[in-house]
Structures are given as structure tokens and as C-alpha cells.
Amino acid sequence: MLSIVGGMDIHRKQVTFDYLDLVTGEVKCGQIAPADRAGLRAWLERFGGVAGVAFAVEACTGWRYVAEELQRAGIEVHLAEPADTAAARGRKMRAKTDKADSRLMRDLLAGGRLPECWIPPPQILEYRALLETYHALRREHTAWVQRVHAVLFHQGAPVFHDLSRAGAPQELAALTRAHLSPAGQQQIALCLRMLEVTGGELDALRRQLVSAAGQLRGARVLAGQLYGVGPVTALALTCWLGGAGRFSSARKAVRFTGLDITVYSSDGRRSPGHLSRQGPPVLRWCVYEAGKTHARACAPDHGYYAAVKDRKGGKRAALSEARKIVRRACHILGELGDDAFATA
């Protein structure tokens, strides 16, 4: 039986709260500043010894430490889905403020209408953070490679195709001395140093992710049953799609990943469809790369990939395969339930 119901709106400088005492009918609202773990922990001491306290927190940046501190204080935590929570507000009739947002979450939670997100176990949150870092490093590595090619092209140097093979940095250094200006040589030297650093960090982080995937039951099962799904992709699928009762259908899993097609149509007029891209970028990147492996002639679904590629192009074919991977992974993880997070 709940005695206190509240909502919290999180920002970098302050956390706005609004809660209702269901016993006395008293409503209290205000702000917690600074918005850090220590400040929140001190504020939560007021609920010490009080049973039946529940708070709704919007699933935006910063929710993790807030949820952890609420759970540490013995408070029931509900994570509100941002888009659906905003839609539940209805048509805008007055100014939108932090106080109004926290009150809305409190009202939705009290009425049993709060659109909730799943709160992963702590270890899964750790794996997600590592995967996001790995994705960011991969993007940085690609950006430095592109800078190298841009400098070479801008100064008319011969095309240098592969920077990953052994001896490539030495060959590129000789090429720059022959064809680039002093500033261009300095640019290439800087790019090569950054590539060396990011490449080393990528290798170390990948080894850590592969080790984690080998310990997680869901990741091991996915890597063994789904073609093109390696340890990193299997770990990402498990971390974002795993858990008992996460999705009622595989279609919702595809939508969560951001691979569904968004279409706007009115009075017979329809704009071209495009990917919603609403889900985790890391997961979308992983399954797209896995989908591209079906371009190999030995892939079990190569016939379908080739047919779609002939009609729509290779990118569409890879996206179609990525959706298939997500649907299959959703069914497999659904059968495993919470056992997907069991460690060896």
C-alpha cells in the first residue's frame, strides 16, 4: 500500500520534485540542488522509516544515479518513457515547466497510467556503458581515417586505400614527404598518432566486451544461433532486448531498435518513408553490421539479401536482414527470460 507518490524532473543543476502524501493529502514540491548523488542522498533522508514510497523518474540523462539512490533508500522507482509521458500531457494549455513535468509524472503514477521503461540490472548498465564507449571510439577512429583521405585528396596526393595493413603508416609517411606541404605532413602525422591511440584503446575494450559476452548466457546463445552475430553484437542485443516480458511482440523490438519505417500520409499523399532512429544507436549499428554479413555467398539467407539488393540496393538489404536478426533475437531472449543475464 502506497503512502507517498511523487515525480522527479532531472536537470544538470537541480532535480525538481513533487510528491503527494496519500495519508494526509499534503503536497510538497521544490528543488534539490546541487543535482548530484550526495545532495540527493541527503534529501532522501526525510523518507527514512516511511513505508510505501514511490517516485516516477523520467528516463533522460541522469536517471541512473537518481534511480540507484532511490532504491538505496528503499523507495519504489518507476522509470517514465519520455515521449509517451509527454503525449499523456495532451494538448498544451499552459507553460511547460519543470514543476509541471514532475507533477504530471506524479499524477500518472498515482493513477496507474505512467508509461514505464525497464530498469536493467546494474551489471547490464555497466555493459551498456562499455558498448557505448566502444561505439564512440569506432566513430572517432573512422573520422581520423577520413581526415587522412581528405588531406591527401586536397593536396593532390595519390590515393592510399588501406591504413589497417602492416607497414601502412611507414608507407603513408613516405608518401606525404613526396607529395604534401609541411602543414599537410603535420596533419597526417597527427592523424596517424591519433589512429594508433584509438586503435589500441579499441583493441583493449573489444577484448573486455568479448570476455563479458562469453560470460553472459544470452550473449552466448545468440552468438551460437544467429549467423553474423558476433560477441559484441550478441552482448548488445542481450543488454538492450533481454529480460522477462520486455516486449509483447518482435515488431515492438524492431521499433525499439529504431529500424522501423516511419511514414506520414494524409489525403492520399505520402512522403517517402525513413528510419525512425529512435532506439539505442549502438544496438542499431551492431545489428546493421551483422545484417551486412549476409552479402557473403555462404550466408544462409544470402538469396533473400541478393534479391533485395537487386531491387532496392545493398543498404536496404542489410536493413532487412538487421530487422530479421532483431526479431529472432527477441524470440530467443524471450524464451530465456531473466536467465539471459545469468553469468557462467
Coordinates of C-alpha atoms in Angstrom, one line a residue:
M1 CA 0.0 0.0 0.0
L2 CA 1.5 3.3 -1.1
S3 CA 1.7 6.2 1.4
I4 CA 3.6 8.7 -0.7
V5 CA 3.6 9.1 -4.5
G6 CA 5.9 11.6 -6.3
G7 CA 7.6 12.6 -9.5
M8 CA 11.1 13.9 -10.3
D9 CA 12.3 16.0 -13.2
I10 CA 16.1 15.8 -13.6
H11 CA 18.4 18.5 -14.9
R12 CA 22.1 19.1 -14.5
K13 CA 21.8 21.9 -12.0
Q14 CA 18.8 20.8 -10.0
V15 CA 16.2 18.0 -9.5
T16 CA 12.6 19.2 -9.3
F17 CA 10.3 17.1 -7.1
D18 CA 6.6 17.0 -6.5
Y19 CA 5.1 14.4 -4.1
L20 CA 1.7 13.7 -2.5
D21 CA 1.2 12.2 1.0
L22 CA -1.8 10.0 0.4
V23 CA -2.5 9.8 4.1
T24 CA -2.7 13.5 4.9
G25 CA -3.3 14.8 1.4
E26 CA -0.4 17.2 1.7
V27 CA 1.5 18.1 -1.5
K28 CA 5.2 19.2 -1.4
C29 CA 7.3 20.5 -4.2
G30 CA 10.7 22.1 -4.6
Q31 CA 14.2 21.5 -5.9
I32 CA 17.2 19.6 -4.9
A33 CA 20.5 21.4 -5.6
P34 CA 23.2 20.6 -6.4
A35 CA 21.9 17.7 -8.6
D36 CA 24.4 15.1 -7.6
R37 CA 24.5 11.8 -5.7
A38 CA 25.4 13.3 -2.3
G39 CA 22.8 16.0 -2.5
L40 CA 20.0 13.6 -3.4
R41 CA 21.1 11.1 -0.7
A42 CA 20.9 13.8 2.0
W43 CA 17.4 14.9 0.7
L44 CA 16.1 11.3 0.8
E45 CA 16.8 11.0 4.5
R46 CA 13.4 12.6 5.1
F47 CA 11.8 9.3 4.0
G48 CA 13.8 7.1 6.4
G49 CA 11.5 4.6 8.0
V50 CA 8.5 5.5 5.9
A51 CA 7.0 2.5 4.0
G52 CA 5.2 2.6 0.7
V53 CA 7.0 5.5 -1.0
A54 CA 7.1 5.5 -4.8
F55 CA 8.6 8.0 -7.2
A56 CA 8.5 8.3 -11.0
V57 CA 11.7 9.5 -12.8
E58 CA 11.9 10.5 -16.5
A59 CA 14.2 8.2 -18.5
C60 CA 16.6 11.1 -19.6
T61 CA 20.3 11.6 -19.0
G62 CA 21.0 11.4 -15.2
W63 CA 18.2 8.9 -14.3
R64 CA 20.7 6.2 -13.4
Y65 CA 22.2 7.7 -10.2
V66 CA 18.7 9.0 -9.2
A67 CA 17.2 5.6 -9.5
E68 CA 20.1 4.0 -7.7
E69 CA 19.8 6.4 -4.7
L70 CA 16.0 5.9 -4.6
Q71 CA 16.4 2.2 -4.5
R72 CA 19.2 2.5 -1.8
A73 CA 16.7 4.5 0.3
G74 CA 14.1 1.7 0.0
I75 CA 11.9 3.7 -2.3
E76 CA 10.0 2.2 -5.2
V77 CA 11.3 3.5 -8.6
H78 CA 9.3 3.9 -11.8
L79 CA 11.1 5.0 -15.0
A80 CA 8.9 7.1 -17.2
E81 CA 9.2 6.8 -21.0
P82 CA 9.8 10.5 -22.1
A83 CA 7.9 10.5 -25.4
D84 CA 4.8 8.7 -24.2
T85 CA 4.8 10.7 -20.9
A86 CA 4.8 14.0 -23.0
A87 CA 2.0 12.6 -25.1
A88 CA 0.0 11.9 -21.9
R89 CA 0.1 15.6 -21.1
G90 CA -2.3 16.2 -24.0
R91 CA -2.7 19.5 -25.9
K92 CA -0.5 22.3 -24.5
M93 CA -2.8 24.5 -22.4
R94 CA -0.2 26.3 -20.3
A95 CA 3.5 26.9 -20.0
K96 CA 5.7 23.8 -19.7
T97 CA 7.9 23.9 -16.6
D98 CA 10.0 21.5 -14.5
K99 CA 7.4 21.7 -11.8
A100 CA 4.6 20.8 -14.3
D101 CA 6.6 17.9 -15.5
S102 CA 7.2 16.5 -12.1
R103 CA 3.5 17.0 -11.2
L104 CA 2.5 15.2 -14.4
M105 CA 4.6 12.1 -13.6
R106 CA 3.2 12.1 -10.0
D107 CA -0.4 12.2 -11.3
L108 CA 0.3 9.5 -13.9
L109 CA 1.9 7.2 -11.3
A110 CA -0.8 7.8 -8.8
G111 CA -3.4 7.0 -11.4
G112 CA -1.6 3.9 -12.7
R113 CA -1.2 5.4 -16.2
L114 CA 2.6 6.0 -16.2
P115 CA 4.2 4.7 -19.4
E116 CA 7.2 2.9 -17.9
C117 CA 10.6 1.8 -19.1
W118 CA 12.5 -1.2 -18.0
I119 CA 15.2 -0.7 -15.4
P120 CA 18.2 -3.0 -16.2
P121 CA 20.3 -4.8 -13.5
P122 CA 23.4 -2.9 -12.5
Q123 CA 25.8 -5.2 -14.4
I124 CA 23.8 -4.7 -17.6
L125 CA 24.1 -0.9 -17.2
E126 CA 27.8 -1.4 -16.9
Y127 CA 27.9 -3.4 -20.1
R128 CA 25.8 -0.8 -21.9
A129 CA 28.2 2.0 -20.9
L130 CA 31.2 -0.1 -22.3
L131 CA 29.4 -0.7 -25.5
E132 CA 28.6 3.0 -25.9
T133 CA 32.2 3.8 -25.3
Y134 CA 33.3 1.2 -27.9
H135 CA 30.9 2.7 -30.5
A136 CA 32.1 6.2 -29.8
L137 CA 35.8 5.1 -30.3
R138 CA 34.9 3.3 -33.5
R139 CA 33.3 6.5 -34.8
E140 CA 36.4 8.6 -33.8
H141 CA 38.7 6.1 -35.5
T142 CA 36.7 6.3 -38.7
A143 CA 36.7 10.1 -38.5
W144 CA 40.5 10.2 -38.3
V145 CA 40.8 7.8 -41.3
Q146 CA 38.5 10.1 -43.3
R147 CA 40.7 13.1 -42.3
V148 CA 43.7 11.3 -43.7
H149 CA 42.0 10.7 -47.1
A150 CA 40.7 14.3 -47.1
V151 CA 44.1 15.8 -46.7
L152 CA 45.6 13.5 -49.4
F153 CA 42.9 14.5 -51.8
H154 CA 43.0 18.2 -51.0
Q155 CA 46.7 18.3 -51.9
G156 CA 46.5 16.0 -54.9
A157 CA 48.4 13.1 -53.4
P158 CA 47.9 9.5 -54.8
V159 CA 45.1 7.6 -53.2
F160 CA 46.1 5.5 -50.2
H161 CA 43.5 2.8 -49.8
D162 CA 44.2 0.6 -46.7
L163 CA 45.5 2.1 -43.5
S164 CA 45.0 -1.0 -41.4
R165 CA 47.6 -3.3 -43.1
A166 CA 51.0 -3.8 -41.6
G167 CA 53.5 -1.2 -42.7
A168 CA 50.8 1.2 -43.8
P169 CA 51.9 4.1 -41.5
Q170 CA 55.5 4.0 -42.8
E171 CA 54.3 3.9 -46.5
L172 CA 52.0 6.8 -45.8
A173 CA 54.7 8.8 -44.2
A174 CA 56.9 8.4 -47.3
L175 CA 54.0 9.4 -49.5
T176 CA 53.4 12.5 -47.5
R177 CA 57.0 13.6 -47.7
A178 CA 56.9 13.4 -51.5
H179 CA 53.5 15.0 -52.2
L180 CA 52.3 17.1 -49.3
S181 CA 53.2 20.6 -47.9
P182 CA 54.8 20.9 -44.5
A183 CA 51.4 21.6 -42.9
G184 CA 49.9 18.6 -44.7
Q185 CA 52.7 16.4 -43.4
Q186 CA 52.0 17.6 -39.9
Q187 CA 48.3 16.9 -40.4
I188 CA 48.9 13.3 -41.5
A189 CA 51.4 12.7 -38.7
L190 CA 48.8 13.9 -36.1
C191 CA 46.1 11.7 -37.7
L192 CA 48.4 8.6 -37.5
R193 CA 49.2 9.2 -33.9
M194 CA 45.5 9.5 -33.1
L195 CA 44.8 6.4 -35.0
E196 CA 47.4 4.5 -33.1
V197 CA 46.0 5.6 -29.7
T198 CA 42.3 5.0 -30.6
G199 CA 43.2 1.7 -32.2
G200 CA 45.0 0.5 -29.1
E201 CA 42.0 1.5 -26.9
L202 CA 39.6 -0.2 -29.3
D203 CA 41.5 -3.5 -29.1
A204 CA 41.6 -3.4 -25.3
L205 CA 37.9 -2.6 -25.0
R206 CA 36.9 -5.2 -27.5
R207 CA 38.7 -7.9 -25.6
Q208 CA 36.8 -6.8 -22.5
L209 CA 33.5 -6.9 -24.3
V210 CA 34.2 -10.3 -25.8
S211 CA 35.1 -11.6 -22.4
A212 CA 31.8 -10.2 -21.0
A213 CA 29.8 -11.8 -23.8
G214 CA 31.4 -15.1 -23.1
Q215 CA 30.1 -15.0 -19.5
L216 CA 26.6 -13.9 -20.3
R217 CA 24.2 -16.7 -21.2
G218 CA 22.0 -14.7 -23.5
A219 CA 25.0 -13.5 -25.5
R220 CA 26.4 -17.0 -25.8
V221 CA 23.1 -18.4 -27.1
L222 CA 22.6 -15.5 -29.6
A223 CA 26.2 -15.8 -31.0
G224 CA 25.7 -19.5 -31.4
Q225 CA 22.3 -19.4 -33.1
L226 CA 22.3 -16.3 -35.3
Y227 CA 24.5 -16.0 -38.3
G228 CA 26.6 -12.9 -38.5
V229 CA 26.1 -12.1 -34.8
G230 CA 29.5 -11.9 -33.1
P231 CA 30.2 -11.5 -29.4
V232 CA 29.9 -7.7 -29.4
T233 CA 26.6 -7.7 -31.2
A234 CA 25.3 -10.6 -29.1
L235 CA 26.2 -8.6 -26.0
A236 CA 24.4 -5.5 -27.3
L237 CA 21.3 -7.5 -28.2
T238 CA 21.2 -9.1 -24.7
C239 CA 21.7 -5.8 -22.9
W240 CA 19.0 -3.9 -24.7
L241 CA 16.5 -6.6 -25.6
G242 CA 16.9 -9.1 -22.8
G243 CA 14.7 -9.6 -19.7
A244 CA 11.5 -11.4 -18.9
G245 CA 8.5 -9.8 -20.6
R246 CA 10.4 -6.9 -22.2
F247 CA 8.4 -7.0 -25.5
S248 CA 5.0 -8.4 -26.2
S249 CA 5.9 -8.9 -29.9
A250 CA 9.0 -8.9 -32.1
R251 CA 7.6 -6.0 -34.0
K252 CA 7.9 -3.8 -30.9
A253 CA 11.5 -4.9 -30.5
V254 CA 12.3 -3.7 -34.1
R255 CA 10.6 -0.4 -33.3
F256 CA 12.6 0.0 -30.1
T257 CA 15.8 -0.6 -32.1
G258 CA 14.9 2.3 -34.4
L259 CA 14.8 0.2 -37.5
D260 CA 11.1 0.6 -38.3
I261 CA 10.0 2.7 -41.2
T262 CA 8.2 6.0 -40.3
V263 CA 5.6 7.1 -42.8
Y264 CA 3.5 10.3 -42.9
S265 CA 0.4 10.1 -45.0
S266 CA -2.6 12.4 -45.4
D267 CA -5.4 12.5 -48.0
G268 CA -3.6 10.1 -50.3
R269 CA -0.3 12.0 -50.2
R270 CA 2.6 10.1 -48.7
S271 CA 6.1 11.3 -48.1
P272 CA 9.0 8.8 -48.5
G273 CA 9.4 6.5 -45.5
H274 CA 12.6 6.8 -43.4
L275 CA 14.1 5.0 -40.4
S276 CA 12.8 6.3 -37.1
R277 CA 16.2 6.0 -35.5
Q278 CA 14.6 6.3 -32.0
G279 CA 16.4 3.4 -30.4
P280 CA 19.9 3.0 -29.0
P281 CA 22.5 4.0 -31.7
V282 CA 24.9 1.3 -30.5
L283 CA 22.4 -1.5 -31.0
R284 CA 21.3 -0.2 -34.4
W285 CA 24.9 0.0 -35.6
C286 CA 25.6 -3.6 -34.3
V287 CA 22.7 -5.3 -36.0
Y288 CA 23.2 -3.3 -39.2
E289 CA 26.8 -4.6 -39.4
A290 CA 25.5 -8.1 -38.7
G291 CA 23.0 -7.7 -41.4
K292 CA 25.7 -6.9 -44.0
T293 CA 27.3 -10.3 -43.4
H294 CA 24.5 -11.9 -45.4
A295 CA 26.1 -10.4 -48.5
R296 CA 28.5 -13.4 -48.3
A297 CA 27.6 -16.3 -50.6
C298 CA 27.9 -18.8 -47.8
A299 CA 25.3 -16.9 -45.6
P300 CA 22.1 -18.9 -45.0
D301 CA 19.9 -16.0 -46.1
H302 CA 22.1 -14.8 -49.0
G303 CA 19.4 -15.5 -51.6
Y304 CA 17.0 -13.0 -49.9
Y305 CA 19.8 -10.5 -49.4
A306 CA 20.7 -10.7 -53.1
A307 CA 17.1 -10.3 -54.2
V308 CA 16.5 -7.2 -52.1
K309 CA 19.9 -5.8 -53.2
D310 CA 19.0 -6.1 -56.8
R311 CA 15.7 -4.3 -56.3
K312 CA 16.5 -1.7 -53.6
G313 CA 20.3 -1.7 -53.1
G314 CA 22.7 -3.1 -50.6
K315 CA 21.8 -0.8 -47.7
R316 CA 18.1 -1.8 -47.9
A317 CA 19.1 -5.4 -48.0
A318 CA 21.3 -5.1 -44.9
L319 CA 18.5 -3.2 -43.0
S320 CA 16.0 -6.0 -43.9
E321 CA 18.5 -8.6 -42.5
A322 CA 19.0 -6.5 -39.4
R323 CA 15.3 -6.5 -38.7
K324 CA 15.3 -10.3 -39.1
I325 CA 18.1 -10.5 -36.6
V326 CA 16.3 -8.4 -34.1
R327 CA 13.1 -10.4 -34.4
R328 CA 14.9 -13.7 -34.0
A329 CA 16.9 -12.4 -31.1
C330 CA 13.7 -11.1 -29.4
H331 CA 12.2 -14.6 -29.6
I332 CA 15.3 -16.3 -28.3
L333 CA 15.8 -13.9 -25.4
G334 CA 12.1 -14.0 -24.6
E335 CA 12.3 -17.8 -24.1
L336 CA 15.4 -17.3 -21.9
G337 CA 13.7 -14.6 -19.8
D338 CA 15.9 -13.3 -16.9
D339 CA 18.2 -16.3 -17.4
A340 CA 19.7 -14.4 -20.3
F341 CA 21.6 -12.3 -17.7
A342 CA 22.9 -15.4 -15.9
T343 CA 26.7 -15.5 -15.8
A344 CA 28.9 -18.5 -16.3

